[in-house]
XYZ file of C-alpha atoms in Angstrom:
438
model
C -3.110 108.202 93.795
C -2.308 107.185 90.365
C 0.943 106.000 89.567
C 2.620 104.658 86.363
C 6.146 102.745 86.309
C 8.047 102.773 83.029
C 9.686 99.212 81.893
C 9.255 95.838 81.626
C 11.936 94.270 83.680
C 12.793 92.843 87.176
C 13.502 95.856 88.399
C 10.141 97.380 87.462
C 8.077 94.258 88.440
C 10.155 95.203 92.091
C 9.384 98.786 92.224
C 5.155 98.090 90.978
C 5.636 95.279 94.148
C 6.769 97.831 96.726
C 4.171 100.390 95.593
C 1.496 98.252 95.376
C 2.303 98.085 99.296
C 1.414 102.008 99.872
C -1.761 103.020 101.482
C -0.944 106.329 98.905
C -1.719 103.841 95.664
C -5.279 103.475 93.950
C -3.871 102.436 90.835
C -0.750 100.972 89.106
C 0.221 101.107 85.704
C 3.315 99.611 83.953
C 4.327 100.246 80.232
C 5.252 97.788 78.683
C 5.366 95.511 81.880
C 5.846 91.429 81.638
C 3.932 88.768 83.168
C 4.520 89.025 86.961
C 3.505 93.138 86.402
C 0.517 92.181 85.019
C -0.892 90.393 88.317
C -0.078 93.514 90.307
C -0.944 96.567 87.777
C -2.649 97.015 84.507
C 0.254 96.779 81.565
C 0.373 99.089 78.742
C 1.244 98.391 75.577
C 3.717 101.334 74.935
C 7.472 100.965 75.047
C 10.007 102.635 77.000
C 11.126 104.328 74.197
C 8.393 105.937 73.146
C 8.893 109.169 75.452
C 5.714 110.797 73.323
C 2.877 108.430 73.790
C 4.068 108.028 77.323
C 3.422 111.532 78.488
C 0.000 111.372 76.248
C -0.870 108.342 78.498
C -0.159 109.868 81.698
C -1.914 113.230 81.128
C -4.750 111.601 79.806
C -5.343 108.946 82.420
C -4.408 112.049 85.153
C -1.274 109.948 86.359
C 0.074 112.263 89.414
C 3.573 110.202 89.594
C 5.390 108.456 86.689
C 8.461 106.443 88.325
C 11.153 105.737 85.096
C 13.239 102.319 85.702
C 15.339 101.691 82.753
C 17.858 104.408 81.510
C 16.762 104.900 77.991
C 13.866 106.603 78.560
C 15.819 108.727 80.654
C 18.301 109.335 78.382
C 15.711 109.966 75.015
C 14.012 113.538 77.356
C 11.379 111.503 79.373
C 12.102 113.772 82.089
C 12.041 116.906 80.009
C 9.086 116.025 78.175
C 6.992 115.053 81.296
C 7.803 117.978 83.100
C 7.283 120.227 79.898
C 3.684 118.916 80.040
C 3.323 119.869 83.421
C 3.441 116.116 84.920
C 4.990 115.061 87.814
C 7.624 112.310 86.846
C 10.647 110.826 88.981
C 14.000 110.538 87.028
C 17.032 112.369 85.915
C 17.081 115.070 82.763
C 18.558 114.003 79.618
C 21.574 116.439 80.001
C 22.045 114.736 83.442
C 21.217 111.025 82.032
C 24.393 111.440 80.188
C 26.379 110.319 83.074
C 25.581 106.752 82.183
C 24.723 107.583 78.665
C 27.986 108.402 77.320
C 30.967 107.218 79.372
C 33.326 109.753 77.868
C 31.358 112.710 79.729
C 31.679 110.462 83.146
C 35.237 110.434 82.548
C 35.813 113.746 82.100
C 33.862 114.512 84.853
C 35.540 112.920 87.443
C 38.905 113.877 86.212
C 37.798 117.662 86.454
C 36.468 117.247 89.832
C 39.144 114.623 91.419
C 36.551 111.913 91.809
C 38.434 108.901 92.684
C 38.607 106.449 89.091
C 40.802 104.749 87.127
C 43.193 106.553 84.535
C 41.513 107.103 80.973
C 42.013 107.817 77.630
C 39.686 108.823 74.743
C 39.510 107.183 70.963
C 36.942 108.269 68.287
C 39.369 105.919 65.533
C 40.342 101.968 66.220
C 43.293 102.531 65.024
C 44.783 105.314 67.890
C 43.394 102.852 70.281
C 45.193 100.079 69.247
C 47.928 101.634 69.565
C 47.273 102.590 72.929
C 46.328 99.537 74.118
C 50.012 98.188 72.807
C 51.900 101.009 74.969
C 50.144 100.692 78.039
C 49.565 96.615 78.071
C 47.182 94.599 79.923
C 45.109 93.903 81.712
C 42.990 96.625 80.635
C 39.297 97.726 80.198
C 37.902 98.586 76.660
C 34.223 100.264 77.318
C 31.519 101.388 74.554
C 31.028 104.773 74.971
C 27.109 104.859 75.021
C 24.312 102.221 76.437
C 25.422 99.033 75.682
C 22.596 97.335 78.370
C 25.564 96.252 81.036
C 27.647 94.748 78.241
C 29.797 97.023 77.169
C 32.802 97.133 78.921
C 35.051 94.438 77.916
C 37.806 93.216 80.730
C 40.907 91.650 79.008
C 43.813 89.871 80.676
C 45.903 90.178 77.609
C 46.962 92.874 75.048
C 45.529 90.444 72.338
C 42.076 90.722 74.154
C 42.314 94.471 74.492
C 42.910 94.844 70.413
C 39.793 91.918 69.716
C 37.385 94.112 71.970
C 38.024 97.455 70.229
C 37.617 95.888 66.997
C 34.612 94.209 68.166
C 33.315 97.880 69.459
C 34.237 99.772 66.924
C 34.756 97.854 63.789
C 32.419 95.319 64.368
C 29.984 97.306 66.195
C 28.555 94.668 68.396
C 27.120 97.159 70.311
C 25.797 99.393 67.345
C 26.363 103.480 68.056
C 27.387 102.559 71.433
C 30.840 102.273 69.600
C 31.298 105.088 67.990
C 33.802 106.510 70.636
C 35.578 104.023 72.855
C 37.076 104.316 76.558
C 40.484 102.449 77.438
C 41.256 102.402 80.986
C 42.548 101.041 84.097
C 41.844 97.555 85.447
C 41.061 97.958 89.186
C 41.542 94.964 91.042
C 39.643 94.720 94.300
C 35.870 93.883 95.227
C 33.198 95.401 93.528
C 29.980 96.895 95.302
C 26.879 99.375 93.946
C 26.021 102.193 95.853
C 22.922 103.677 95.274
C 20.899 106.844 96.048
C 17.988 108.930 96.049
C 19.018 112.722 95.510
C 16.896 115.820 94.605
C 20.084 117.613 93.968
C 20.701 119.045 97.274
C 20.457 116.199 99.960
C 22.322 113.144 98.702
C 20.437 109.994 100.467
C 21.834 106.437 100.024
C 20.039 103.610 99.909
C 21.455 100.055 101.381
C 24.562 98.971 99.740
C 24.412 95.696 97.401
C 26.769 93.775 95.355
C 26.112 92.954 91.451
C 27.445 90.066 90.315
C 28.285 90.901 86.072
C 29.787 87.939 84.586
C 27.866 85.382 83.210
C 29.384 81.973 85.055
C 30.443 81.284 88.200
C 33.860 82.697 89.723
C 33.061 85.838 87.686
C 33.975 83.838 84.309
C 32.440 84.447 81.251
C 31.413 87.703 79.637
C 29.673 90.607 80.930
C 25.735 90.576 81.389
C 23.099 92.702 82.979
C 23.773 91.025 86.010
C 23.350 87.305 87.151
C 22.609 88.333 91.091
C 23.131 90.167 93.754
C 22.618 90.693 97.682
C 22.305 93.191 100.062
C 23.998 94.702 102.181
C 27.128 94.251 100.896
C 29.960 93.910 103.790
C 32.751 95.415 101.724
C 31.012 98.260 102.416
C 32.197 98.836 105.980
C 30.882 102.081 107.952
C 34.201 103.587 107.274
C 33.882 102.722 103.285
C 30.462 103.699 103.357
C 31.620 107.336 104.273
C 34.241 107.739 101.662
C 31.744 106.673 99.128
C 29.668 110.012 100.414
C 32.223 112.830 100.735
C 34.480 111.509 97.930
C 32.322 110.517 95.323
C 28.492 110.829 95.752
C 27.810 114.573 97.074
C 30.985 115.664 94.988
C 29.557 114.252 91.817
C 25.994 116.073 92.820
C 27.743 118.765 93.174
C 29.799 118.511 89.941
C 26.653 117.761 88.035
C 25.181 121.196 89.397
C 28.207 123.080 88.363
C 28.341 121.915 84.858
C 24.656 123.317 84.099
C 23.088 119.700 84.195
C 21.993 119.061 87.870
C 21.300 115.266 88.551
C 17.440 114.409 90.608
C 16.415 110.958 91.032
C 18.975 107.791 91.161
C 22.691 108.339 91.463
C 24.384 104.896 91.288
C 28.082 104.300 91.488
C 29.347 100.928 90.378
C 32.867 100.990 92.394
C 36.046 98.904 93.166
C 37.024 99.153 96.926
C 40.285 97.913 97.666
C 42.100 98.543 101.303
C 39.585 100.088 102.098
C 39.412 102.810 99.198
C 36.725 103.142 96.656
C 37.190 103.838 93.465
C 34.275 104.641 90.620
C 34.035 102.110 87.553
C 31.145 104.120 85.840
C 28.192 105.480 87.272
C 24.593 104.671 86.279
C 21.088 107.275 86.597
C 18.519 104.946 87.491
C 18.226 101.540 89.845
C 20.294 98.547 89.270
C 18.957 95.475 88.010
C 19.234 93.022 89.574
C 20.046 95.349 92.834
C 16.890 96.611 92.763
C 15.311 93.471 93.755
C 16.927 92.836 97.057
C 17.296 96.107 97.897
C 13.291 96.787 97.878
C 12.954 93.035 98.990
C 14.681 94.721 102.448
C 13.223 98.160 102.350
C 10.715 98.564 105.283
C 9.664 102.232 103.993
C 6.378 103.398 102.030
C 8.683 104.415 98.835
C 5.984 106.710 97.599
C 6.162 109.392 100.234
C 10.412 109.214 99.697
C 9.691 109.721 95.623
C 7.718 112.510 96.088
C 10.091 114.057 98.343
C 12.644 113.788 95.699
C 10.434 115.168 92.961
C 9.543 118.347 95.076
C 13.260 119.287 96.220
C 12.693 118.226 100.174
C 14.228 114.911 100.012
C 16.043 115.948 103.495
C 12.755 115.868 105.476
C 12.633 111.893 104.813
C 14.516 108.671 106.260
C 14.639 105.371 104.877
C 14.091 101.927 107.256
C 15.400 98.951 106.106
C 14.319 95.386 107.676
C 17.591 94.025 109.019
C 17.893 90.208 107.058
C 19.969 89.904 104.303
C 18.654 89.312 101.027
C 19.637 87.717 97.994
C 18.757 87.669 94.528
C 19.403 84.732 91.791
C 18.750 85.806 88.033
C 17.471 82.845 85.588
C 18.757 83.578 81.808
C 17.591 82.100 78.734
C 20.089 79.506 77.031
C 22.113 81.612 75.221
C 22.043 85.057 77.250
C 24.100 87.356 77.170
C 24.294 86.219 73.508
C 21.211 85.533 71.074
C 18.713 83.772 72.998
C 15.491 82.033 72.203
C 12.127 83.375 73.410
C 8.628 81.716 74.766
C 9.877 78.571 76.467
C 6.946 77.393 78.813
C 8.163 77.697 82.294
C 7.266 75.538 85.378
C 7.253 75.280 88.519
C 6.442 79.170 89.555
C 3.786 78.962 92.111
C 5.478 76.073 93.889
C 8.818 78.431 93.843
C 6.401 81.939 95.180
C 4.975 79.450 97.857
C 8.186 79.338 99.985
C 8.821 81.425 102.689
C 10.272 85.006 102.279
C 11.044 84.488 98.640
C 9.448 86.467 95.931
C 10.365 85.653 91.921
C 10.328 88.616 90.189
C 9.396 88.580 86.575
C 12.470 90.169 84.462
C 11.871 88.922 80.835
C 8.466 87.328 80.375
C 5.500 86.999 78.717
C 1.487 85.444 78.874
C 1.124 83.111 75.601
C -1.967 80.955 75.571
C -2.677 81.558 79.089
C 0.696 80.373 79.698
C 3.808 82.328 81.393
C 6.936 81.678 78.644
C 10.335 83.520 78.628
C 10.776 86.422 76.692
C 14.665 88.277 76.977
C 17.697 87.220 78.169
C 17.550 87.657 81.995
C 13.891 86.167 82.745
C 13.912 85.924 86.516
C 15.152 86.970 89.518
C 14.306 84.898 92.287
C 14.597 86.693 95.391
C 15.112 85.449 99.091
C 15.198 87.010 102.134
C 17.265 85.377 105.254
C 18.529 85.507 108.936
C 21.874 86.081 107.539
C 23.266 85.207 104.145
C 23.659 81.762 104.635
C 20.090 81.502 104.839
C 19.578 83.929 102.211
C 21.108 82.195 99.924
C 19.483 78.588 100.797
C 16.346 80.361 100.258
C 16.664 81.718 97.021
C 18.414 78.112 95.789
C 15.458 76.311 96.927
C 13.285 78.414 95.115
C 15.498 78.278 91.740
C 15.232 74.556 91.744
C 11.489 74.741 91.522
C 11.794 76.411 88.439
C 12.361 75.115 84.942
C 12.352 75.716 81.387
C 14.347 74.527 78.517
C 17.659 75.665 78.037
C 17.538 77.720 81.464
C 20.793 78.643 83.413
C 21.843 80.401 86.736
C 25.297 81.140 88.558
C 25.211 78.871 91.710
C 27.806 81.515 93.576
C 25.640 84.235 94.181
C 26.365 85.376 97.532
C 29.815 83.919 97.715
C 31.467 86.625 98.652
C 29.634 88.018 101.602
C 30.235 84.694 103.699
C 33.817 85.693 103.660
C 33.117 88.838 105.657
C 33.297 89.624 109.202
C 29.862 90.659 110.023
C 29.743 94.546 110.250
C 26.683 96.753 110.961
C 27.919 99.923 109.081
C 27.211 98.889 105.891
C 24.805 102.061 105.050
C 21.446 100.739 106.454
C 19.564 103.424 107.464
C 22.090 106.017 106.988
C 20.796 109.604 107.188
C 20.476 111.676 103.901
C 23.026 114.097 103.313
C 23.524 117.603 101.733
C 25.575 118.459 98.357
């Protein structure tokens, strides 16, 4: 079998890992890929973006499943244009991609179909939501409408804040077209966790839950990034939260997809705030998180080809998903600078000595080969990955790997994990958990 993952990232260079593992794979291709890919598949030199060439490449190298990690492919037709061709492809449709493409629609959506969020309002002009922002005070959240690669949503304590981030959105345009429309809404306080899962728009089935850890510094300072870590599972997410978070918001938004002409097959994430015990949705995303990803298939004890093919040909119920019971945690290494400007092809050291240590794996999020060397090459370069008898370990583990690690201007939150050791161990945390119907 002949399989081709789209992206370059650390969540790619996890999901060409885990298949790599299936007795189902003869070859694995990665376009564009990065360094670590590279040792495990052949890299091609075509960019996400370029949904054309892609689906040229796959027919003509008879690729039977194309796996799509990042969300702009998805939400440029790579679905569509695959499937026009014939090809067998795993990912969401553009109409359906614009649940994380444009959080207006998301908005909208949940408010039609009582999914539990935050209150909302609208603003195509800076001007309306300034004064918006001055009725309802802070704190407050001020989002980019469109893909704004995990940066766009601006937290601010103050009502000074709140009027700086919509001029930087949509006066400024830091984040380009993303800003055209912005979204002002509620702060919820509480503790965040992703939920993630595989649906073929019938039979909803969740994967582990994780925790994403978005600001830059430690204590969740600093602005917004991609993510600087996470772990999994995530112990906010008790058995009894783990069922709201199916029957309130993941097979009702399946269902609500389905309804409004667009329905959603592949990855339905829900980035959420659960406080007492009630989840609530801060946006949801159509592909695998990054950095979840990386614990999450650290821990997954499943051949994930037979489960993708299941969602690709509408039978997802007939599958389960095992999950080895440790903890894991992931630690991402950014480039000085990141989420800002950031340099590009520092040498880095010390990577065999880090893959060397027991049950950790670095995967490769932004780099590249120069001169037979492996240098940095984005803002989030690696995500060192541990796995552990319990957190504690976990965490030790991935730590111990970091510090083997070096290249110029590197830096790393030294928290991630925190926040699980302050949790009562609980076993319901969505391991395992059987797939259910929309």
């Amino acid at each position: 079998m002949r399989i081709l993952v789209i992206g370059g990232g650390g969540r790619e260079h996890a999901l060409v890992w885990k298949l790599k593992q299936s007795p189902r794979v003869d070859r694995l291709f990665a376009a564009p890929g990065n360094a670590g890919i590279a040792e495990l598949a052949e890299c091609i030199d075509i960019s996400a973006s370029e949904v054309r060439r892609l689906a040229e490449f796959a027919a003509s190298h008879e690729i039977d499943l194309t796996v799509v990690g990042p969300e702009l492919p998805l939400t440029l037709g790579i679905v569509d244009e695959f499937e026009g061709r014939g090809l067998r492809i795993f990912g969401c449709t553009q109409k359906a991609a614009m649940l994380e493409g444009s959080k207006v629609f998301a908005k909208r959506l949940m408010r039609k179909y009582r999914i539990p969020t935050g209150f909302f309002q609208t603003f195509f002009n800076a001007e309306d939501a300034r004064r918006y922002v001055q009725e309802v005070g802070a704190p407050i959240v001020v989002k980019a409408d469109g893909l704004a690669a995990g940066k766009g949503a601006l937290v601010c304590a103050t009502v000074p804040e709140a009027l700086d981030a919509v001029k930087r959105i949509m006066e400024d345009r830091a984040f380009g077209d993303a800003g055209e429309k912005v979204v002002v809404e509620e702060y919820l306080s509480g503790e965040e966790a992703s939920f993630i899962a595989f649906t073929d728009g019938e039979t909803v089935l969740p994967l582990a839950s994780s925790q994403d850890h978005k600001p830059a510094l430690d204590n969740d300072r600093g602005p917004n990034t991609g993510g600087m870590g996470a772990y999994s599972p995530a112990p906010v997410v008790t058995a009894e939260v783990h069922r709201k978070i199916m029957d309130q918001v993941m097979i009702p938004t399946v269902r609500a997809m389905a309804e409004e002409g667009c329905p959603f097959r592949g990855v339905l994430y829900a980035g959420l705030m659960v406080k007492d015990g009630e989840p609530r949705v801060l946006e949801f995303n159509v592909r695998l998180g990054d950095p979840e990803a990386q614990p999450l298939l650290l821990r997954l004890d499943s051949d994930l080809v037979p489960v993708l093919e299941a969602a690709v040909d509408r039978r997802l119920h007939e599958v389960e998903i095992a999950w080895r019971p440790e903890p894991a945690v992931c630690v991402v290494m950014a480039a000085a600078g990141y989420p800002g400007a950031h340099d590009r092809g520092k040498p880095i050291a010390g990577l065999r000595a880090a893959a060397r240590l027991r049950d950790v794996m670095v995967f490769h999020a932004g780099t590249a080969l120069a001169g037979g060397k492996v240098v940095t090459n984005g803002g989030r370069v690696l995500a060192v990955t541990a796995l552990g008898a319990d957190v504690a370990e976990a965490i030790a583990r991935a730590y111990r790997a970091v510090e083997k690690i070096h290249w110029e201007g590197m830096h790393y939150r030294t928290d991630i994990g925190r926040k699980a050791l302050g949790h009562a161990s609980d076993p319901g945390t969505g391991d395992a958990a059987p797939g259910a119907g929309a």
